[in-house]
PDB file of C-alpha atoms in Angstrom:
ATOM      1  CA  MET A   1      96.393  99.600  90.874  1.00  0.00           C
ATOM      2  CA  ASN A   2      95.556  96.896  88.405  1.00  0.00           C
ATOM      3  CA  GLY A   3      98.390  94.490  88.978  1.00  0.00           C
ATOM      4  CA  PRO A   4     101.610  93.968  86.881  1.00  0.00           C
ATOM      5  CA  ASP A   5     101.576  94.575  83.167  1.00  0.00           C
ATOM      6  CA  PRO A   6     100.963  91.252  81.359  1.00  0.00           C
ATOM      7  CA  GLU A   7     102.948  92.437  78.407  1.00  0.00           C
ATOM      8  CA  THR A   8     106.147  92.610  80.320  1.00  0.00           C
ATOM      9  CA  LYS A   9     108.672  89.733  80.368  1.00  0.00           C
ATOM     10  CA  HIS A  10     109.899  90.125  84.036  1.00  0.00           C
ATOM     11  CA  PRO A  11     107.043  91.333  86.283  1.00  0.00           C
ATOM     12  CA  MET A  12     109.171  91.382  89.551  1.00  0.00           C
ATOM     13  CA  VAL A  13     111.684  94.173  89.499  1.00  0.00           C
ATOM     14  CA  GLY A  14     115.166  92.866  90.273  1.00  0.00           C
ATOM     15  CA  PHE A  15     114.111  89.190  89.893  1.00  0.00           C
ATOM     16  CA  PRO A  16     114.886  88.220  86.275  1.00  0.00           C
ATOM     17  CA  GLN A  17     114.340  84.526  87.276  1.00  0.00           C
ATOM     18  CA  VAL A  18     110.448  85.127  87.043  1.00  0.00           C
ATOM     19  CA  CYS A  19     109.272  85.539  83.562  1.00  0.00           C
ATOM     20  CA  PHE A  20     105.791  85.802  81.945  1.00  0.00           C
ATOM     21  CA  ILE A  21     105.996  82.947  79.458  1.00  0.00           C
ATOM     22  CA  LYS A  22     103.522  84.398  76.956  1.00  0.00           C
ATOM     23  CA  ASN A  23     105.863  87.149  76.096  1.00  0.00           C
ATOM     24  CA  THR A  24     108.910  84.960  75.317  1.00  0.00           C
ATOM     25  CA  VAL A  25     107.645  81.990  73.333  1.00  0.00           C
ATOM     26  CA  ARG A  26     107.931  82.043  69.539  1.00  0.00           C
ATOM     27  CA  ASN A  27     106.701  78.662  68.679  1.00  0.00           C
ATOM     28  CA  PRO A  28     103.112  79.007  67.265  1.00  0.00           C
ATOM     29  CA  ASN A  29     102.215  75.563  68.722  1.00  0.00           C
ATOM     30  CA  ILE A  30     102.951  76.751  72.258  1.00  0.00           C
ATOM     31  CA  VAL A  31      99.917  78.831  73.554  1.00  0.00           C
ATOM     32  CA  VAL A  32     100.195  80.452  76.933  1.00  0.00           C
ATOM     33  CA  GLY A  33      97.705  82.654  78.887  1.00  0.00           C
ATOM     34  CA  ASP A  34      98.271  85.935  80.581  1.00  0.00           C
ATOM     35  CA  TYR A  35     100.235  86.088  83.852  1.00  0.00           C
ATOM     36  CA  THR A  36     101.470  82.467  83.681  1.00  0.00           C
ATOM     37  CA  TYR A  37     105.131  82.521  84.684  1.00  0.00           C
ATOM     38  CA  TYR A  38     108.213  80.343  84.642  1.00  0.00           C
ATOM     39  CA  ASP A  39     110.575  80.637  87.541  1.00  0.00           C
ATOM     40  CA  ASP A  40     114.236  79.755  86.688  1.00  0.00           C
ATOM     41  CA  PRO A  41     117.513  81.622  87.593  1.00  0.00           C
ATOM     42  CA  GLU A  42     119.009  80.142  84.556  1.00  0.00           C
ATOM     43  CA  TYR A  43     117.605  82.148  81.587  1.00  0.00           C
ATOM     44  CA  SER A  44     113.938  82.115  82.469  1.00  0.00           C
ATOM     45  CA  GLU A  45     113.157  83.704  79.036  1.00  0.00           C
ATOM     46  CA  ASN A  46     114.025  80.406  77.292  1.00  0.00           C
ATOM     47  CA  PHE A  47     111.060  78.393  78.557  1.00  0.00           C
ATOM     48  CA  GLU A  48     110.790  76.679  75.159  1.00  0.00           C
ATOM     49  CA  ARG A  49     113.880  74.664  75.892  1.00  0.00           C
ATOM     50  CA  ASN A  50     111.757  72.615  78.401  1.00  0.00           C
ATOM     51  CA  VAL A  51     109.271  71.587  75.656  1.00  0.00           C
ATOM     52  CA  LEU A  52     110.932  68.457  74.278  1.00  0.00           C
ATOM     53  CA  TYR A  53     110.574  66.635  71.022  1.00  0.00           C
ATOM     54  CA  HIS A  54     108.123  69.171  69.767  1.00  0.00           C
ATOM     55  CA  PHE A  55     108.417  68.874  65.946  1.00  0.00           C
ATOM     56  CA  PRO A  56     106.418  71.189  63.776  1.00  0.00           C
ATOM     57  CA  PHE A  57     105.579  68.433  61.208  1.00  0.00           C
ATOM     58  CA  ILE A  58     103.603  66.557  63.936  1.00  0.00           C
ATOM     59  CA  GLY A  59     101.464  69.560  64.716  1.00  0.00           C
ATOM     60  CA  ASP A  60     100.687  68.909  68.395  1.00  0.00           C
ATOM     61  CA  LYS A  61     100.255  71.841  70.731  1.00  0.00           C
ATOM     62  CA  LEU A  62     101.176  72.717  74.332  1.00  0.00           C
ATOM     63  CA  ILE A  63      98.353  74.916  75.695  1.00  0.00           C
ATOM     64  CA  ILE A  64      98.817  76.521  79.134  1.00  0.00           C
ATOM     65  CA  GLY A  65      96.037  78.652  80.801  1.00  0.00           C
ATOM     66  CA  LYS A  66      96.215  81.904  82.759  1.00  0.00           C
ATOM     67  CA  PHE A  67      97.838  82.510  86.156  1.00  0.00           C
ATOM     68  CA  CYS A  68      99.834  79.295  86.202  1.00  0.00           C
ATOM     69  CA  ALA A  69     103.027  78.966  88.280  1.00  0.00           C
ATOM     70  CA  ILE A  70     105.626  76.783  86.629  1.00  0.00           C
ATOM     71  CA  ALA A  71     108.754  75.909  88.682  1.00  0.00           C
ATOM     72  CA  ARG A  72     112.300  75.545  87.533  1.00  0.00           C
ATOM     73  CA  GLY A  73     113.065  72.290  85.571  1.00  0.00           C
ATOM     74  CA  VAL A  74     109.455  71.450  84.656  1.00  0.00           C
ATOM     75  CA  LYS A  75     109.516  69.674  81.268  1.00  0.00           C
ATOM     76  CA  PHE A  76     106.937  68.695  78.717  1.00  0.00           C
ATOM     77  CA  ILE A  77     107.476  65.598  76.572  1.00  0.00           C
ATOM     78  CA  MET A  78     105.647  65.980  73.268  1.00  0.00           C
ATOM     79  CA  ASN A  79     104.493  63.512  70.685  1.00  0.00           C
ATOM     80  CA  GLY A  80     107.685  63.624  68.650  1.00  0.00           C
ATOM     81  CA  ALA A  81     109.360  61.502  71.344  1.00  0.00           C
ATOM     82  CA  ASN A  82     107.240  58.385  70.444  1.00  0.00           C
ATOM     83  CA  HIS A  83     108.605  55.451  68.645  1.00  0.00           C
ATOM     84  CA  ARG A  84     106.743  52.779  66.599  1.00  0.00           C
ATOM     85  CA  MET A  85     105.541  50.020  68.972  1.00  0.00           C
ATOM     86  CA  SER A  86     103.540  47.833  66.668  1.00  0.00           C
ATOM     87  CA  GLY A  87     106.453  45.658  65.529  1.00  0.00           C
ATOM     88  CA  ILE A  88     109.283  43.766  67.275  1.00  0.00           C
ATOM     89  CA  SER A  89     111.877  46.512  67.422  1.00  0.00           C
ATOM     90  CA  THR A  90     111.148  50.074  68.538  1.00  0.00           C
ATOM     91  CA  TYR A  91     114.579  51.285  67.181  1.00  0.00           C
ATOM     92  CA  PRO A  92     114.020  54.234  64.745  1.00  0.00           C
ATOM     93  CA  PHE A  93     116.108  52.879  61.895  1.00  0.00           C
ATOM     94  CA  GLN A  94     114.608  55.224  59.392  1.00  0.00           C
ATOM     95  CA  ILE A  95     116.179  58.423  60.786  1.00  0.00           C
ATOM     96  CA  PHE A  96     119.670  57.273  59.832  1.00  0.00           C
ATOM     97  CA  GLY A  97     119.012  56.880  56.100  1.00  0.00           C
ATOM     98  CA  ASN A  98     121.439  54.810  54.045  1.00  0.00           C
ATOM     99  CA  GLY A  99     118.838  52.230  53.034  1.00  0.00           C
ATOM    100  CA  TRP A 100     117.111  52.156  56.509  1.00  0.00           C
ATOM    101  CA  GLU A 101     114.510  54.769  55.420  1.00  0.00           C
ATOM    102  CA  LYS A 102     112.680  51.930  53.680  1.00  0.00           C
ATOM    103  CA  VAL A 103     111.035  51.144  57.049  1.00  0.00           C
ATOM    104  CA  MET A 104     109.815  54.797  57.497  1.00  0.00           C
ATOM    105  CA  PRO A 105     106.602  54.356  59.656  1.00  0.00           C
ATOM    106  CA  ALA A 106     103.370  55.848  58.413  1.00  0.00           C
ATOM    107  CA  PRO A 107     101.925  58.573  60.681  1.00  0.00           C
ATOM    108  CA  ASP A 108      99.311  56.130  61.953  1.00  0.00           C
ATOM    109  CA  ASP A 109     102.016  53.747  63.070  1.00  0.00           C
ATOM    110  CA  LEU A 110     103.378  56.110  65.677  1.00  0.00           C
ATOM    111  CA  PRO A 111     101.556  56.644  69.037  1.00  0.00           C
ATOM    112  CA  TYR A 112      99.852  60.032  69.125  1.00  0.00           C
ATOM    113  CA  LYS A 113      98.230  61.321  72.330  1.00  0.00           C
ATOM    114  CA  GLY A 114      96.954  64.761  71.060  1.00  0.00           C
ATOM    115  CA  ASP A 115      97.596  68.139  72.534  1.00  0.00           C
ATOM    116  CA  THR A 116      98.953  68.706  76.087  1.00  0.00           C
ATOM    117  CA  VAL A 117      96.615  71.029  77.915  1.00  0.00           C
ATOM    118  CA  ILE A 118      97.221  72.725  81.185  1.00  0.00           C
ATOM    119  CA  GLY A 119      94.270  74.526  82.827  1.00  0.00           C
ATOM    120  CA  ASN A 120      94.214  77.889  84.620  1.00  0.00           C
ATOM    121  CA  ASP A 121      95.647  78.629  88.085  1.00  0.00           C
ATOM    122  CA  VAL A 122      97.763  75.380  87.935  1.00  0.00           C
ATOM    123  CA  TRP A 123     100.951  75.041  90.026  1.00  0.00           C
ATOM    124  CA  ILE A 124     103.627  72.723  88.719  1.00  0.00           C
ATOM    125  CA  GLY A 125     106.518  71.965  91.016  1.00  0.00           C
ATOM    126  CA  TYR A 126     110.234  71.666  90.569  1.00  0.00           C
ATOM    127  CA  ASP A 127     111.467  69.124  88.073  1.00  0.00           C
ATOM    128  CA  ALA A 128     107.987  67.712  87.273  1.00  0.00           C
ATOM    129  CA  LEU A 129     107.696  65.913  83.970  1.00  0.00           C
ATOM    130  CA  VAL A 130     104.461  65.984  81.927  1.00  0.00           C
ATOM    131  CA  MET A 131     103.945  63.365  79.199  1.00  0.00           C
ATOM    132  CA  PRO A 132     102.303  63.836  75.809  1.00  0.00           C
ATOM    133  CA  GLY A 133      98.529  64.399  75.601  1.00  0.00           C
ATOM    134  CA  VAL A 134      98.076  64.911  79.319  1.00  0.00           C
ATOM    135  CA  HIS A 135      95.298  67.292  80.494  1.00  0.00           C
ATOM    136  CA  ILE A 136      95.635  68.981  83.798  1.00  0.00           C
ATOM    137  CA  GLY A 137      92.602  70.624  85.150  1.00  0.00           C
ATOM    138  CA  ASN A 138      92.091  74.107  86.620  1.00  0.00           C
ATOM    139  CA  GLY A 139      93.483  74.790  90.059  1.00  0.00           C
ATOM    140  CA  ALA A 140      95.491  71.504  90.252  1.00  0.00           C
ATOM    141  CA  ILE A 141      98.840  71.161  91.920  1.00  0.00           C
ATOM    142  CA  VAL A 142     101.638  68.926  90.597  1.00  0.00           C
ATOM    143  CA  SER A 143     104.201  68.014  93.278  1.00  0.00           C
ATOM    144  CA  SER A 144     107.949  68.333  92.664  1.00  0.00           C
ATOM    145  CA  ARG A 145     109.605  65.628  90.534  1.00  0.00           C
ATOM    146  CA  SER A 146     106.250  64.120  89.678  1.00  0.00           C
ATOM    147  CA  VAL A 147     105.793  62.244  86.342  1.00  0.00           C
ATOM    148  CA  VAL A 148     102.432  62.952  85.050  1.00  0.00           C
ATOM    149  CA  VAL A 149     101.230  60.304  82.692  1.00  0.00           C
ATOM    150  CA  SER A 150      97.488  60.595  82.800  1.00  0.00           C
ATOM    151  CA  ASP A 151      94.945  63.386  83.243  1.00  0.00           C
ATOM    152  CA  VAL A 152      94.665  65.311  86.503  1.00  0.00           C
ATOM    153  CA  PRO A 153      91.269  66.446  87.492  1.00  0.00           C
ATOM    154  CA  ALA A 154      90.580  70.150  88.477  1.00  0.00           C
ATOM    155  CA  TYR A 155      91.632  71.170  92.005  1.00  0.00           C
ATOM    156  CA  THR A 156      93.576  67.830  92.688  1.00  0.00           C
ATOM    157  CA  ILE A 157      97.043  67.657  94.215  1.00  0.00           C
ATOM    158  CA  VAL A 158      99.066  64.776  92.581  1.00  0.00           C
ATOM    159  CA  GLY A 159     102.604  63.579  93.169  1.00  0.00           C
ATOM    160  CA  GLY A 160     104.883  60.556  92.513  1.00  0.00           C
ATOM    161  CA  ASN A 161     106.034  58.561  89.512  1.00  0.00           C
ATOM    162  CA  PRO A 162     103.639  57.900  88.117  1.00  0.00           C
ATOM    163  CA  ALA A 163     101.678  60.828  89.548  1.00  0.00           C
ATOM    164  CA  LYS A 164      98.714  59.759  91.699  1.00  0.00           C
ATOM    165  CA  PRO A 165      96.047  61.838  93.461  1.00  0.00           C
ATOM    166  CA  ILE A 166      97.086  62.889  96.917  1.00  0.00           C
ATOM    167  CA  LYS A 167      94.315  65.177  97.965  1.00  0.00           C
ATOM    168  CA  GLN A 168      91.226  66.993  96.631  1.00  0.00           C
ATOM    169  CA  ARG A 169      91.516  70.592  97.285  1.00  0.00           C
ATOM    170  CA  PHE A 170      87.788  71.032  97.341  1.00  0.00           C
ATOM    171  CA  GLY A 171      84.557  68.943  97.097  1.00  0.00           C
ATOM    172  CA  PRO A 172      82.898  68.065  93.795  1.00  0.00           C
ATOM    173  CA  GLU A 173      80.296  70.747  94.177  1.00  0.00           C
ATOM    174  CA  GLU A 174      82.777  73.307  95.042  1.00  0.00           C
ATOM    175  CA  VAL A 175      85.014  72.361  92.158  1.00  0.00           C
ATOM    176  CA  GLU A 176      81.993  72.668  89.762  1.00  0.00           C
ATOM    177  CA  THR A 177      81.385  76.080  91.167  1.00  0.00           C
ATOM    178  CA  LEU A 178      85.000  77.306  90.844  1.00  0.00           C
ATOM    179  CA  ASN A 179      85.140  76.052  87.218  1.00  0.00           C
ATOM    180  CA  LYS A 180      81.970  78.000  86.481  1.00  0.00           C
ATOM    181  CA  VAL A 181      83.191  81.138  88.282  1.00  0.00           C
ATOM    182  CA  ALA A 182      86.389  81.060  86.256  1.00  0.00           C
ATOM    183  CA  TRP A 183      87.862  84.114  88.086  1.00  0.00           C
ATOM    184  CA  TRP A 184      90.950  83.969  85.771  1.00  0.00           C
ATOM    185  CA  ASP A 185      88.698  85.302  83.013  1.00  0.00           C
ATOM    186  CA  TRP A 186      87.583  88.330  84.945  1.00  0.00           C
ATOM    187  CA  PRO A 187      88.738  91.767  83.982  1.00  0.00           C
ATOM    188  CA  ILE A 188      91.941  92.398  85.748  1.00  0.00           C
ATOM    189  CA  GLU A 189      90.429  95.318  87.605  1.00  0.00           C
ATOM    190  CA  LYS A 190      87.886  92.998  89.214  1.00  0.00           C
ATOM    191  CA  ILE A 191      90.668  90.502  90.031  1.00  0.00           C
ATOM    192  CA  THR A 192      92.664  93.189  91.716  1.00  0.00           C
ATOM    193  CA  LYS A 193      89.642  94.422  93.662  1.00  0.00           C
ATOM    194  CA  HIS A 194      88.724  90.872  94.995  1.00  0.00           C
ATOM    195  CA  LEU A 195      92.136  89.378  95.590  1.00  0.00           C
ATOM    196  CA  ASP A 196      91.173  88.659  99.183  1.00  0.00           C
ATOM    197  CA  GLN A 197      88.371  86.305  98.017  1.00  0.00           C
ATOM    198  CA  ILE A 198      90.470  84.734  95.329  1.00  0.00           C
ATOM    199  CA  VAL A 199      93.239  83.669  97.656  1.00  0.00           C
ATOM    200  CA  GLY A 200      90.766  82.890 100.423  1.00  0.00           C
ATOM    201  CA  GLY A 201      89.024  79.544 101.060  1.00  0.00           C
ATOM    202  CA  ASP A 202      85.434  80.604 100.911  1.00  0.00           C
ATOM    203  CA  VAL A 203      84.009  79.313  97.529  1.00  0.00           C
ATOM    204  CA  GLU A 204      80.548  80.712  98.136  1.00  0.00           C
ATOM    205  CA  SER A 205      81.999  84.200  98.841  1.00  0.00           C
ATOM    206  CA  LEU A 206      83.879  84.014  95.580  1.00  0.00           C
ATOM    207  CA  ALA A 207      80.924  82.773  93.724  1.00  0.00           C
ATOM    208  CA  ALA A 208      78.854  85.625  95.029  1.00  0.00           C
ATOM    209  CA  LEU A 209      81.096  88.061  93.088  1.00  0.00           C
ATOM    210  CA  THR A 210      80.311  86.722  89.697  1.00  0.00           C
ATOM    211  CA  LYS A 211      77.661  89.434  89.222  1.00  0.00           C
ATOM    212  CA  ALA A 212      79.556  92.082  91.208  1.00  0.00           C
ATOM    213  CA  SER A 213      81.759  94.699  89.844  1.00  0.00           C
TER     214      SER A 213
END
């Protein structure tokens, strides 16, 4: 057995609430890796509804790695939500026209945080909110209802509003090793063969498999 087919939408038979995101998104500016899923009993195939203010003329991307677990209600705020902050009023007069378009801001006038990037093997809990331009490292965990306003280091558990580090899952040297091992990039046959090591807590044992079949 080589695991579920990554080209399916619903990998769990009888559980349509779990959906592989890669096979449902149509927006070219949302890039999702294999086996990353969204869990939602209310139309899990429509993950894109949770990516807010994502306007094509801005061009920012939401990039999510492989083997991520994204819970119900997780939302990503993109750069299109930003208002001009360099003047006295932040009100977007220009969008209403009728003469107000004369204060249309130039692109450089609007805050732009860049792409939002989620690493591999990241778990994002129920109702969490990720703000524009945030980078979340491999193996990180975001607690339920957190508001992530700044980058999250690899293998770090964060929570709260704004989200703050709660615990490091592994030490710095182990994190460096895990990022180099990058088990999520292994052939699926190798992943299937070594699941015990991948879900276990022995980093050295997993690292020893980098040259194994």
